[in-house]
PDB file of C-alpha atoms in Angstrom:
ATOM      1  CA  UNK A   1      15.571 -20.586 -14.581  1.00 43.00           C
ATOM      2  CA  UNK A   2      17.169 -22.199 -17.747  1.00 42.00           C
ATOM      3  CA  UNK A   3      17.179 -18.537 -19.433  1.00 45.00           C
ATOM      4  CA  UNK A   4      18.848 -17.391 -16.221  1.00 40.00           C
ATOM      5  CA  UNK A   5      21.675 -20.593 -16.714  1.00 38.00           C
ATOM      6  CA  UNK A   6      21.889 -19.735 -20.005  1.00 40.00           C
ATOM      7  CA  UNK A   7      22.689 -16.279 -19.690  1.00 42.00           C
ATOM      8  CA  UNK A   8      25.176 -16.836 -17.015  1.00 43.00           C
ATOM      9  CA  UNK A   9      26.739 -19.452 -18.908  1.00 42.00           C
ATOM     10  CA  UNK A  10      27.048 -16.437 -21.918  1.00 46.00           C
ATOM     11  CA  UNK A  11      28.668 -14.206 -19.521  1.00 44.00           C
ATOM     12  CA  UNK A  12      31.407 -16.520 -18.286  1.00 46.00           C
ATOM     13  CA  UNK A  13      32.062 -17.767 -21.567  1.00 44.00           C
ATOM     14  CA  UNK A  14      32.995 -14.225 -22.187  1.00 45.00           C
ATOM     15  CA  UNK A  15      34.906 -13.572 -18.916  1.00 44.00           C
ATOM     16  CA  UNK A  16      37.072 -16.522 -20.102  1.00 43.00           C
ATOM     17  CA  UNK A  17      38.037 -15.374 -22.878  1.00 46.00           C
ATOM     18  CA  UNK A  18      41.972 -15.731 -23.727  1.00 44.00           C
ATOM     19  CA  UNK A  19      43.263 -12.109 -23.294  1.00 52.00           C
ATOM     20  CA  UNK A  20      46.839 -13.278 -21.508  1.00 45.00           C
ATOM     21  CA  UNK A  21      49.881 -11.773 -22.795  1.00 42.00           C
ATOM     22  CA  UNK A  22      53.255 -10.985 -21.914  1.00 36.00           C
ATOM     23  CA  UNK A  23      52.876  -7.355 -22.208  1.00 37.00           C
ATOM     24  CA  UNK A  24      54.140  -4.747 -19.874  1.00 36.00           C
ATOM     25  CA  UNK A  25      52.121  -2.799 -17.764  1.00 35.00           C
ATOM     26  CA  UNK A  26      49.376  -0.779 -18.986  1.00 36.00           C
ATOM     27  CA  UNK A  27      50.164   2.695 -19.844  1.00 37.00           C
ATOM     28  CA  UNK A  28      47.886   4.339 -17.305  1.00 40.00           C
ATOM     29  CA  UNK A  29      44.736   6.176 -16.565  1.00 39.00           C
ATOM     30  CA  UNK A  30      43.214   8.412 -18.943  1.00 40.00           C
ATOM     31  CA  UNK A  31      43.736  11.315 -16.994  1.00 40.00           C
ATOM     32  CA  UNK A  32      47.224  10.638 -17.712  1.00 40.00           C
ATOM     33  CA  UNK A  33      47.241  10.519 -21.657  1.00 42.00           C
ATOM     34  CA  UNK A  34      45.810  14.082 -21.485  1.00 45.00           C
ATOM     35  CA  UNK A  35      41.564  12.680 -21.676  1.00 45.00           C
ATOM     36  CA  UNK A  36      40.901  12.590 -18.364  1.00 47.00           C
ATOM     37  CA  UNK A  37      38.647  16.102 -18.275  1.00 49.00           C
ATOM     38  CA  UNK A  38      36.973  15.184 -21.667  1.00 47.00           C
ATOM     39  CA  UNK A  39      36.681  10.754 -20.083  1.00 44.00           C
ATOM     40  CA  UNK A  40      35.237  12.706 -16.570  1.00 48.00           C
ATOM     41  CA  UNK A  41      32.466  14.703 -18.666  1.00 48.00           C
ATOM     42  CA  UNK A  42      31.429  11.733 -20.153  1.00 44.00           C
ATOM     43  CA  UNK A  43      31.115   9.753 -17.301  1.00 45.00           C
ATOM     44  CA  UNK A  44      29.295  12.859 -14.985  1.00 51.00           C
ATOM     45  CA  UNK A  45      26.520  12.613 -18.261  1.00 59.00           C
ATOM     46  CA  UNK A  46      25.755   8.742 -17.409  1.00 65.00           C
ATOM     47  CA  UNK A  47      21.846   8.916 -15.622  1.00 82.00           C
ATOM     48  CA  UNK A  48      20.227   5.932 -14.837  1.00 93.00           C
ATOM     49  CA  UNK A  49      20.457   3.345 -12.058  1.00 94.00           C
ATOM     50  CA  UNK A  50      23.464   3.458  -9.583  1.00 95.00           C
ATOM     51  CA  UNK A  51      24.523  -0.638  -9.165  1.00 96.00           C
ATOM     52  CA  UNK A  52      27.124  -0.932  -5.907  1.00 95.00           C
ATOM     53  CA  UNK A  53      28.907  -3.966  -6.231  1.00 95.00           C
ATOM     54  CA  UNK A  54      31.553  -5.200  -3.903  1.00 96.00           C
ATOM     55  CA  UNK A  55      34.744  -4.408  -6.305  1.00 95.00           C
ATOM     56  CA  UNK A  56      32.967  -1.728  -8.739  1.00 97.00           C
ATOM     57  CA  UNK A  57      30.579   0.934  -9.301  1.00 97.00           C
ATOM     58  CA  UNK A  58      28.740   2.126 -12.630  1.00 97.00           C
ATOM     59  CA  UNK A  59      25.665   3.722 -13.582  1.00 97.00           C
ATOM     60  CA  UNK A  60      23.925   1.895 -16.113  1.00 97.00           C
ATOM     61  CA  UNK A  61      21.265   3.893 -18.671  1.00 96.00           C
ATOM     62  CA  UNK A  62      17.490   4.174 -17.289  1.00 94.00           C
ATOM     63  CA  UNK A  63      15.815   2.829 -19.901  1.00 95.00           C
ATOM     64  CA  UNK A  64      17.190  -0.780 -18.440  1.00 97.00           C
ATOM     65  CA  UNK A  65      14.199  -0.467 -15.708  1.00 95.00           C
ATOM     66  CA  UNK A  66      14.461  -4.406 -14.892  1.00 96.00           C
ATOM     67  CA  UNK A  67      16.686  -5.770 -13.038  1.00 94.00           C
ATOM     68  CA  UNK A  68      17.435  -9.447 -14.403  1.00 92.00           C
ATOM     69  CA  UNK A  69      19.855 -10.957 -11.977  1.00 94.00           C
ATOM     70  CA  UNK A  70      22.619  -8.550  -9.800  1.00 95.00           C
ATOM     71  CA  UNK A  71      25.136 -10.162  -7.261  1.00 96.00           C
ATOM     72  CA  UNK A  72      28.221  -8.516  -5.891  1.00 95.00           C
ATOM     73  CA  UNK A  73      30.106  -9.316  -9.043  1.00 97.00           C
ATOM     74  CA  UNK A  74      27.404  -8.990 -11.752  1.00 97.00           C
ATOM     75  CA  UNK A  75      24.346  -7.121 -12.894  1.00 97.00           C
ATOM     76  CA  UNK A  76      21.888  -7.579 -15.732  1.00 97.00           C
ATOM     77  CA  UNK A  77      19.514  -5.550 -16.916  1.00 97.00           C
ATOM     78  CA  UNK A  78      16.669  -4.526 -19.400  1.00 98.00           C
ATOM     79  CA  UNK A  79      13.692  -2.197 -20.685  1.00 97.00           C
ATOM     80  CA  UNK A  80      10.656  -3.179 -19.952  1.00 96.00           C
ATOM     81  CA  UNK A  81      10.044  -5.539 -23.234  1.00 97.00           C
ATOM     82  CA  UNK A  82      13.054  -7.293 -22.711  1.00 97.00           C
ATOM     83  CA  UNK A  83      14.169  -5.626 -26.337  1.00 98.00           C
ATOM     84  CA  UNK A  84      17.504  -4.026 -24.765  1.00 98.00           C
ATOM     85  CA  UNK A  85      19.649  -6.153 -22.380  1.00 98.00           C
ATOM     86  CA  UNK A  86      22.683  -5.399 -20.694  1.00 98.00           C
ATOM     87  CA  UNK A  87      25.222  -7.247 -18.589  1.00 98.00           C
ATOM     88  CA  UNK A  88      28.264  -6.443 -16.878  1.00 98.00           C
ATOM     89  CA  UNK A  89      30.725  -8.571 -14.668  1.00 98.00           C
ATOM     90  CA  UNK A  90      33.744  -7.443 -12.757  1.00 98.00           C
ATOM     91  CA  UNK A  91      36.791 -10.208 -13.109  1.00 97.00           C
ATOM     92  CA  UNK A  92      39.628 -10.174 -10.758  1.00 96.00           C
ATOM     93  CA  UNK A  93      42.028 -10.969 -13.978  1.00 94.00           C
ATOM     94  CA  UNK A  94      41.124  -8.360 -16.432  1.00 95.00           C
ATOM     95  CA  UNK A  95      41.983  -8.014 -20.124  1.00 95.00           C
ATOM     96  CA  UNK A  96      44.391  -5.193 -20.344  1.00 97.00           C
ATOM     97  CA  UNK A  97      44.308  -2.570 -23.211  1.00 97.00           C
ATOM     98  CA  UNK A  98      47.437  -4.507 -25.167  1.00 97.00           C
ATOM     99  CA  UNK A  99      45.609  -7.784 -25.284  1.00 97.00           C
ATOM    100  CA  UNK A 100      42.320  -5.540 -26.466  1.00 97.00           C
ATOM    101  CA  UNK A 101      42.732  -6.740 -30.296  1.00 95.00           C
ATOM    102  CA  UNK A 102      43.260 -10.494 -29.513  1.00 96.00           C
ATOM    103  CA  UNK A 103      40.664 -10.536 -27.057  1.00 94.00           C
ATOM    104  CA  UNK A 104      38.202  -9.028 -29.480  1.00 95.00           C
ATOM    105  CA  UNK A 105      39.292 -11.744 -32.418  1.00 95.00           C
ATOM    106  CA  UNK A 106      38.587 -14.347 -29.612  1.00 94.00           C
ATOM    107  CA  UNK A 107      35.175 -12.909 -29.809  1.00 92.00           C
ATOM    108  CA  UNK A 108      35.319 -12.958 -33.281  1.00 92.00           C
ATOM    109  CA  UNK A 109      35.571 -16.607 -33.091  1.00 93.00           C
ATOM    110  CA  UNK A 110      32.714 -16.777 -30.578  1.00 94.00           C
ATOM    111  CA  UNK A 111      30.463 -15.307 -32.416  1.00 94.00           C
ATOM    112  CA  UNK A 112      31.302 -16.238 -35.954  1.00 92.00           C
ATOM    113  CA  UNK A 113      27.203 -16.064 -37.117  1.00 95.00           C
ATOM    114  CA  UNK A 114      27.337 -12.416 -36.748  1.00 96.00           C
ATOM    115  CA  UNK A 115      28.869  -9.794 -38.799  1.00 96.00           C
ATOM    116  CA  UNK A 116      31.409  -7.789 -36.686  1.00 96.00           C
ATOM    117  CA  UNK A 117      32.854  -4.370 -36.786  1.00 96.00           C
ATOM    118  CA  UNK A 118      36.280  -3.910 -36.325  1.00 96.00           C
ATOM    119  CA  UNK A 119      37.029  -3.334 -32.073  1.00 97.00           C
ATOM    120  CA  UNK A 120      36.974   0.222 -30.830  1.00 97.00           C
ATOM    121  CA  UNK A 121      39.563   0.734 -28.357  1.00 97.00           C
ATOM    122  CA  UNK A 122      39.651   4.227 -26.490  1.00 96.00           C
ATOM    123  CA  UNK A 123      42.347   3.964 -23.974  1.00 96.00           C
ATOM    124  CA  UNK A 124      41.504   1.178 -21.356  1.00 98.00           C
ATOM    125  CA  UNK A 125      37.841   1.044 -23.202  1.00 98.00           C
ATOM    126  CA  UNK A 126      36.880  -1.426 -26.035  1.00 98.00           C
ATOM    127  CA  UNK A 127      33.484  -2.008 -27.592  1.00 98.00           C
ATOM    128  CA  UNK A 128      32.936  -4.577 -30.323  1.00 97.00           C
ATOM    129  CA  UNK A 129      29.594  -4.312 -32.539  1.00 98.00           C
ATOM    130  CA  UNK A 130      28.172  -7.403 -34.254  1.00 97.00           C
ATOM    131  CA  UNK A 131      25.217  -7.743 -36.008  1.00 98.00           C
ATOM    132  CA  UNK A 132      23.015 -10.901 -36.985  1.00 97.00           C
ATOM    133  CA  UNK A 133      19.477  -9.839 -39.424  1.00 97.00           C
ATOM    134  CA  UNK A 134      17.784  -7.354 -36.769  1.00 98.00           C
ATOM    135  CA  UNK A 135      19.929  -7.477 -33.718  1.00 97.00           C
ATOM    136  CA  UNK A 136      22.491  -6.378 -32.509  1.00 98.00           C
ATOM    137  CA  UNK A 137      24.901  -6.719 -29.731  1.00 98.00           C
ATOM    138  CA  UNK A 138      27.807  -4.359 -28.582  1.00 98.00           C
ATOM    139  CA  UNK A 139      30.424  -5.963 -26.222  1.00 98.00           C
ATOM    140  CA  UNK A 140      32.765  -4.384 -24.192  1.00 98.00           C
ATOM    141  CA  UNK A 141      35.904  -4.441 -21.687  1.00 98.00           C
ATOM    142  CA  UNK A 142      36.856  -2.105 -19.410  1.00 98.00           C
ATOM    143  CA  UNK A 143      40.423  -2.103 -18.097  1.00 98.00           C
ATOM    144  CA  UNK A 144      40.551  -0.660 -14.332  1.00 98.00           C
ATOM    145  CA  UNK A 145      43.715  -1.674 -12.747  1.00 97.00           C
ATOM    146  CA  UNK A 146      46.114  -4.567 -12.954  1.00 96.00           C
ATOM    147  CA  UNK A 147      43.781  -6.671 -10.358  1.00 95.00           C
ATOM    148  CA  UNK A 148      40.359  -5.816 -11.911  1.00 97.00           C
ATOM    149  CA  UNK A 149      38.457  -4.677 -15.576  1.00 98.00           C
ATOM    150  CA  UNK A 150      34.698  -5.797 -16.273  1.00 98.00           C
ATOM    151  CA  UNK A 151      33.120  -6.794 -19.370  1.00 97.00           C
ATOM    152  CA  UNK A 152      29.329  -7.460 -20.841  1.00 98.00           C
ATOM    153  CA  UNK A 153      27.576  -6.601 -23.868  1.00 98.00           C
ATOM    154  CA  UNK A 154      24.430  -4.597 -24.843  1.00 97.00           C
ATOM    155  CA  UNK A 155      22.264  -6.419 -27.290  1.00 98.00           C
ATOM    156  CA  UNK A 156      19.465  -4.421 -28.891  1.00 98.00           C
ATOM    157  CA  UNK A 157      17.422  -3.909 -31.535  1.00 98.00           C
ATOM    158  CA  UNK A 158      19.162  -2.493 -35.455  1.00 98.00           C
ATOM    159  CA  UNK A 159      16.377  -0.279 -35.620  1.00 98.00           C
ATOM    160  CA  UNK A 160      17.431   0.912 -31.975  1.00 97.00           C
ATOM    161  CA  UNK A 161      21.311   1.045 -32.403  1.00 97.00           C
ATOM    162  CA  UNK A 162      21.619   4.947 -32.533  1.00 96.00           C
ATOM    163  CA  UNK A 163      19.844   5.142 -29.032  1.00 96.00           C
ATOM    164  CA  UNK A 164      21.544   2.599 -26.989  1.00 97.00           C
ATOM    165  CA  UNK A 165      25.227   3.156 -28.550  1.00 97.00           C
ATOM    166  CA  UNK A 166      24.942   7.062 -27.452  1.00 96.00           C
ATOM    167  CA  UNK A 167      24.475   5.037 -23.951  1.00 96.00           C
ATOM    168  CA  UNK A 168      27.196   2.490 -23.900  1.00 97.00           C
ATOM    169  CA  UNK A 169      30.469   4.729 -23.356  1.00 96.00           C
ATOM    170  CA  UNK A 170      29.232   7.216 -20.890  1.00 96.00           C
ATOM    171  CA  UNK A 171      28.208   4.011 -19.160  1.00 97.00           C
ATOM    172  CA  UNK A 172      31.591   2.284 -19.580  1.00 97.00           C
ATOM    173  CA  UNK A 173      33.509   5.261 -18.110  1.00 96.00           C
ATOM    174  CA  UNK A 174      31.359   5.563 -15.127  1.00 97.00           C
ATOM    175  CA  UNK A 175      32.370   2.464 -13.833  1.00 97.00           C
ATOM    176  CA  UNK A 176      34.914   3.068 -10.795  1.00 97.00           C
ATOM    177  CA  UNK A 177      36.851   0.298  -8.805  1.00 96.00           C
ATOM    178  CA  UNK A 178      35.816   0.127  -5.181  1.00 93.00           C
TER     179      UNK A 178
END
């Protein structure tokens, strides 16, 4: 149960991240930068588990055969040994793609015992690595309309990084708003 608090804990820490700005709107879907065949592919090669929550959709890889904890707003998952975890939570206020750099150095902060890459952004998708001895842990944001985004993170093993990074982005651009 105190794993369970802690985790949750982790994931709204991250949820409340700073990522408010006075930006304008988003610049639109991917389809409408000219990826949006390339983004669909992607997201039609995501296999695994199907999770239906009550604001969004996403198939998450199935090698995460254990369900931790799922409610209508949040899923967590991992392998069998617990080695690879996932988590994902949809937000009502989510980060949009021109606060993506300050809400990754707000991570930054966060997690100032790791070493972190610099934040990939692909349209309204951004994934931050960071790495601490032999883990690893990829977080990410995904930016689905001016009332809703979700972010989690994949942590992992080093020696396991090639395998579960090929996993994170068609996961990430399978997830649909309901």
């Amino acid at each position: 149960m105190k794993k369970l608090f802690l985790l949750m804990m982790a994931v709204g820490a991250m949820t409340l991240v700073s990522c408010t700005g006075n930006a304008e709107k988003a610049s639109g879907s991917a389809a409408a930068s000219g990826e949006g065949q390339e983004q669909e592919q992607v997201a039609a090669d995501a296999q695994g588990t199907t999770f239906e929550g009550a604001n969004f959709t996403m198939v998450y890889p199935e090698l995460l055969t254990k369900e931790g904890y799922k409610s209508d707003k949040t899923i967590n998952a991992s392998n069998e040994d617990n080695s690879i975890k996932m988590d994902a939570t949809f937000s009502q206020t989510p980060c949009k793609p021109e606060d993506f750099a300050k809400y990754a150095d707000n991570l930054k902060v966060m997690k100032k015992e790791y070493t972190a890459e610099d934040p990939k952004i692909d349209g309204n998708f951004m994934t931050v690595k960071y790495v601490k001895g032999e883990e690893a842990e990829t977080d990410y944001v995904v930016f689905l309309d001016e009332t809703g985004g979700v972010a989690g993170s994949f942590k992992y093993p080093v020696a396991k990084a090639a395998e579960v990074e090929a996993l994170i982005m068609p996961m990430l651009k399978s997830i649909k708003k309901k």
